[in-house]
């Protein structure tokens, strides 16, 4: 059997559309290999360890490849550590052992990270990382070069398993990590630290649960739990001490059934209203929900999923509904004064075959590029990505040629758009029969980045949805994926940062106790239920059980007698809860934490985890690893902004409320 790193090399060097089929086969091989591995993380040798051992660390870029001469031209983009005089480097493959790998080097533009010189007796040693997927290379300096003359290096060997597990991701992300390390803010956990408390069953519905929500429906400051299924729905209001009371009948929801849940203040009266499939239920002063005629009966036929989304950016919650046999339909809020919604499916370009008309699947809505263009991902065929400028309708955007979305006979699943791969730019995460795919648009065109994600290759069978949330109070957005079959459990992909993930239960079998995580789920939502500053999980089981998993990750924080690097960073991490309110613009509002020079530390979007038709709170629970002074920018969906200064204290929760001015 090939080693995992050998499989990874063959995978990362396939960069053309013609290689897609071979790449897909290679991915399956990687997953097969990974399934038999104990881990894909080597805690004994991490990038910061390598950084400390070398005199100079360089961020490079390939500018030329001479295949005949086995020579690569590199430019120095940044000297991250130490001193290095040359601005250019000529790297020549001199050993027969690397000739085959050289022939497959990608085109110019590839990022390379190099570590140069280890002091006495090893001043000419070079270790470099090019191509990704855990493949490291070694060489030697033959001429140091200077500002006027390029340095000359030899590439002498490809390391096989020696460095695998040190870093298996994208080289540009390794460079970003080492820049952060040089600035004193690097964090790349190598030990699993997931910890959930025993599951708490809130109730059992008559059939498999589909949509779930964690939301403060009664306005008492505590998150409540709502679940729906084709057999009925249930509402559990939270009381003190994590006690939940069944308020289904008292709230007017007895006999209400559906597959999907959306929540927004539709009429601006300060109370949350419900979107159950294609029906809007208004909450009255007495807390009871009553069916409205704001959406016509046609909107409630064959519903697979529905959400509130402000696609015209006027601050009023519009509605998107996926309907079996007819595709995705859009309904616009009538604006101030309320009343009946207006169908605008055709106006938005969604009635055309090329935008998915007649086909139906789960979907996610958001701002994928961070430039104001709306993005819409629909889980049909191999995945359909649509984008809409400020004026005009949706149009298709080409998905990556390296397409992992729909294996033969498989289905694409629901997703989210969130800052997963980098902290300041959204990534599209969605699912397929094997697990999670990640698509990034940093280079302009969407590209697959899941293959650089380390343990994102770990399979979640029959995966139907994923949410992105920080489930470790560590500052990164983790991925929780869940399967649609009773025998397929969920997978928590822990975001280590810099595009690298680890699956915690491969290292801690009891990290998520109980059978809810190990069984299929119809819906998942995340939010801080107990108010400790760590996000909890609500799972809607295919067995009808509505299960709360309270996060226990903070219990062990700061207790180590001799903490290592990872424990020390976590012990000083501050927590910040930001609640957003207002008569309009809350759905789709963004929360951004800014450091000095407007550096984006993290951001969230209200309603950004629709999964299969689910909803989280109108709040974000964030972890900031460096205590100190920050600014929190809240932007409501119609562009209204508020900037809030905040001072964060180590290992302390700070609460902010942003009220629309």
mmCIF file of N, CA and C in Angstrom, residues 466-519:
data_model
loop_
_atom_site.group_PDB
_atom_site.id
_atom_site.type_symbol
_atom_site.label_atom_id
_atom_site.label_comp_id
_atom_site.label_asym_id
_atom_site.label_seq_id
_atom_site.Cartn_x
_atom_site.Cartn_y
_atom_site.Cartn_z
ATOM 1 N N UNK A 466 -23.897 20.555 6.868
ATOM 2 C CA UNK A 466 -22.761 20.979 7.681
ATOM 3 C C UNK A 466 -23.027 22.389 8.192
ATOM 4 N N UNK A 467 -22.578 22.661 9.405
ATOM 5 C CA UNK A 467 -22.584 24.020 9.924
ATOM 6 C C UNK A 467 -21.159 24.401 10.294
ATOM 7 N N UNK A 468 -20.879 25.702 10.342
ATOM 8 C CA UNK A 468 -19.563 26.212 10.711
ATOM 9 C C UNK A 468 -19.703 27.073 11.958
ATOM 10 N N UNK A 469 -19.070 26.645 13.047
ATOM 11 C CA UNK A 469 -19.115 27.415 14.288
ATOM 12 C C UNK A 469 -17.919 27.042 15.153
ATOM 13 N N UNK A 470 -17.492 27.967 15.989
ATOM 14 C CA UNK A 470 -16.405 27.702 16.925
ATOM 15 C C UNK A 470 -16.959 26.872 18.077
ATOM 16 N N UNK A 471 -16.653 25.601 18.076
ATOM 17 C CA UNK A 471 -17.151 24.680 19.097
ATOM 18 C C UNK A 471 -16.086 24.342 20.131
ATOM 19 N N UNK A 472 -14.998 25.137 20.148
ATOM 20 C CA UNK A 472 -13.907 24.902 21.089
ATOM 21 C C UNK A 472 -13.493 26.168 21.825
ATOM 22 N N UNK A 473 -14.204 27.273 21.609
ATOM 23 C CA UNK A 473 -13.833 28.559 22.206
ATOM 24 C C UNK A 473 -12.352 28.813 21.996
ATOM 25 N N UNK A 474 -11.912 28.605 20.751
ATOM 26 C CA UNK A 474 -10.495 28.727 20.417
ATOM 27 C C UNK A 474 -10.232 29.741 19.317
ATOM 28 N N UNK A 475 -11.282 30.303 18.715
ATOM 29 C CA UNK A 475 -11.079 31.362 17.733
ATOM 30 C C UNK A 475 -11.181 30.951 16.292
ATOM 31 N N UNK A 476 -11.417 29.671 16.000
ATOM 32 C CA UNK A 476 -11.558 29.208 14.622
ATOM 33 C C UNK A 476 -12.937 28.584 14.422
ATOM 34 N N UNK A 477 -13.424 28.654 13.183
ATOM 35 C CA UNK A 477 -14.713 28.051 12.857
ATOM 36 C C UNK A 477 -14.533 26.571 12.547
ATOM 37 N N UNK A 478 -15.086 25.727 13.398
ATOM 38 C CA UNK A 478 -15.068 24.286 13.178
ATOM 39 C C UNK A 478 -16.220 23.901 12.254
ATOM 40 N N UNK A 479 -16.186 22.671 11.767
ATOM 41 C CA UNK A 479 -17.249 22.150 10.914
ATOM 42 C C UNK A 479 -17.900 20.955 11.598
ATOM 43 N N UNK A 480 -19.220 21.000 11.711
ATOM 44 C CA UNK A 480 -19.944 19.833 12.207
ATOM 45 C C UNK A 480 -20.807 19.311 11.072
ATOM 46 N N UNK A 481 -20.484 18.099 10.589
ATOM 47 C CA UNK A 481 -21.214 17.473 9.489
ATOM 48 C C UNK A 481 -22.043 16.321 10.032
ATOM 49 N N UNK A 482 -23.204 16.093 9.411
ATOM 50 C CA UNK A 482 -24.098 15.050 9.913
ATOM 51 C C UNK A 482 -24.703 14.266 8.758
ATOM 52 N N UNK A 483 -24.943 12.965 9.025
ATOM 53 C CA UNK A 483 -25.442 12.061 8.004
ATOM 54 C C UNK A 483 -26.949 11.925 8.024
ATOM 55 N N UNK A 484 -27.488 11.482 6.904
ATOM 56 C CA UNK A 484 -28.943 11.371 6.770
ATOM 57 C C UNK A 484 -29.444 9.952 6.992
ATOM 58 N N UNK A 485 -28.570 9.004 7.320
ATOM 59 C CA UNK A 485 -28.986 7.629 7.584
ATOM 60 C C UNK A 485 -28.853 7.342 9.081
ATOM 61 N N UNK A 486 -29.750 6.533 9.647
ATOM 62 C CA UNK A 486 -29.725 6.283 11.092
ATOM 63 C C UNK A 486 -28.394 5.746 11.596
ATOM 64 N N UNK A 487 -27.691 4.986 10.762
ATOM 65 C CA UNK A 487 -26.448 4.370 11.221
ATOM 66 C C UNK A 487 -25.225 5.256 11.000
ATOM 67 N N UNK A 488 -25.403 6.433 10.408
ATOM 68 C CA UNK A 488 -24.261 7.315 10.148
ATOM 69 C C UNK A 488 -24.284 8.486 11.114
ATOM 70 N N UNK A 489 -23.242 8.607 11.897
ATOM 71 C CA UNK A 489 -23.173 9.668 12.886
ATOM 72 C C UNK A 489 -22.595 10.949 12.326
ATOM 73 N N UNK A 490 -22.376 11.896 13.223
ATOM 74 C CA UNK A 490 -21.794 13.168 12.834
ATOM 75 C C UNK A 490 -20.281 13.127 12.922
ATOM 76 N N UNK A 491 -19.657 14.137 12.323
ATOM 77 C CA UNK A 491 -18.211 14.294 12.394
ATOM 78 C C UNK A 491 -17.904 15.737 12.745
ATOM 79 N N UNK A 492 -17.103 15.934 13.787
ATOM 80 C CA UNK A 492 -16.655 17.264 14.160
ATOM 81 C C UNK A 492 -15.242 17.464 13.628
ATOM 82 N N UNK A 493 -15.134 18.298 12.599
ATOM 83 C CA UNK A 493 -13.835 18.642 12.023
ATOM 84 C C UNK A 493 -13.315 19.876 12.756
ATOM 85 N N UNK A 494 -12.319 19.683 13.605
ATOM 86 C CA UNK A 494 -11.782 20.768 14.420
ATOM 87 C C UNK A 494 -10.859 21.627 13.567
ATOM 88 N N UNK A 495 -11.169 22.904 13.480
ATOM 89 C CA UNK A 495 -10.367 23.831 12.684
ATOM 90 C C UNK A 495 -9.139 24.256 13.482
ATOM 91 N N UNK A 496 -7.979 23.787 13.060
ATOM 92 C CA UNK A 496 -6.732 24.146 13.723
ATOM 93 C C UNK A 496 -6.227 25.511 13.266
ATOM 94 N N UNK A 497 -6.884 26.064 12.249
ATOM 95 C CA UNK A 497 -6.420 27.307 11.654
ATOM 96 C C UNK A 497 -5.626 27.019 10.401
ATOM 97 N N UNK A 498 -5.545 28.022 9.517
ATOM 98 C CA UNK A 498 -4.729 27.943 8.309
ATOM 99 C C UNK A 498 -5.166 26.801 7.391
ATOM 100 N N UNK A 499 -6.469 26.546 7.385
ATOM 101 C CA UNK A 499 -7.032 25.566 6.470
ATOM 102 C C UNK A 499 -6.816 24.124 6.848
ATOM 103 N N UNK A 500 -6.382 23.847 8.069
ATOM 104 C CA UNK A 500 -6.085 22.479 8.495
ATOM 105 C C UNK A 500 -7.079 22.030 9.563
ATOM 106 N N UNK A 501 -7.535 20.780 9.442
ATOM 107 C CA UNK A 501 -8.546 20.249 10.354
ATOM 108 C C UNK A 501 -8.091 18.922 10.951
ATOM 109 N N UNK A 502 -8.640 18.618 12.117
ATOM 110 C CA UNK A 502 -8.452 17.306 12.715
ATOM 111 C C UNK A 502 -9.811 16.836 13.231
ATOM 112 N N UNK A 503 -10.019 15.527 13.211
ATOM 113 C CA UNK A 503 -11.273 14.945 13.703
ATOM 114 C C UNK A 503 -11.023 14.476 15.128
ATOM 115 N N UNK A 504 -11.598 15.181 16.080
ATOM 116 C CA UNK A 504 -11.242 14.985 17.482
ATOM 117 C C UNK A 504 -11.530 13.579 17.985
ATOM 118 N N UNK A 505 -12.599 12.945 17.495
ATOM 119 C CA UNK A 505 -12.948 11.622 18.011
ATOM 120 C C UNK A 505 -11.977 10.543 17.552
ATOM 121 N N UNK A 506 -11.096 10.843 16.619
ATOM 122 C CA UNK A 506 -10.029 9.902 16.265
ATOM 123 C C UNK A 506 -8.943 9.891 17.330
ATOM 124 N N UNK A 507 -8.931 10.917 18.164
ATOM 125 C CA UNK A 507 -7.930 11.048 19.214
ATOM 126 C C UNK A 507 -8.553 10.876 20.600
ATOM 127 N N UNK A 508 -9.836 11.281 20.727
ATOM 128 C CA UNK A 508 -10.571 11.152 21.984
ATOM 129 C C UNK A 508 -11.912 10.493 21.673
ATOM 130 N N UNK A 509 -12.005 9.213 21.854
ATOM 131 C CA UNK A 509 -13.223 8.493 21.469
ATOM 132 C C UNK A 509 -14.444 8.972 22.234
ATOM 133 N N UNK A 510 -14.248 9.463 23.455
ATOM 134 C CA UNK A 510 -15.379 9.885 24.286
ATOM 135 C C UNK A 510 -15.567 11.393 24.289
ATOM 136 N N UNK A 511 -14.993 12.093 23.315
ATOM 137 C CA UNK A 511 -15.074 13.555 23.306
ATOM 138 C C UNK A 511 -16.506 14.052 23.176
ATOM 139 N N UNK A 512 -17.351 13.294 22.450
ATOM 140 C CA UNK A 512 -18.762 13.654 22.287
ATOM 141 C C UNK A 512 -19.578 12.447 22.731
ATOM 142 N N UNK A 513 -20.011 12.407 23.986
ATOM 143 C CA UNK A 513 -20.692 11.213 24.507
ATOM 144 C C UNK A 513 -22.132 11.108 24.021
ATOM 145 N N UNK A 514 -22.681 9.907 24.165
ATOM 146 C CA UNK A 514 -24.084 9.682 23.832
ATOM 147 C C UNK A 514 -24.282 9.192 22.420
ATOM 148 N N UNK A 515 -25.510 8.732 22.132
ATOM 149 C CA UNK A 515 -25.776 8.147 20.823
ATOM 150 C C UNK A 515 -26.278 9.150 19.800
ATOM 151 N N UNK A 516 -26.642 10.378 20.210
ATOM 152 C CA UNK A 516 -27.151 11.355 19.244
ATOM 153 C C UNK A 516 -26.089 11.695 18.208
ATOM 154 N N UNK A 517 -24.862 11.920 18.660
ATOM 155 C CA UNK A 517 -23.764 12.235 17.746
ATOM 156 C C UNK A 517 -23.416 11.042 16.866
ATOM 157 N N UNK A 518 -23.658 9.843 17.356
ATOM 158 C CA UNK A 518 -23.290 8.642 16.619
ATOM 159 C C UNK A 518 -24.397 8.154 15.695
ATOM 160 N N UNK A 519 -25.513 8.858 15.663
ATOM 161 C CA UNK A 519 -26.645 8.470 14.821
ATOM 162 C C UNK A 519 -26.938 9.571 13.816
#
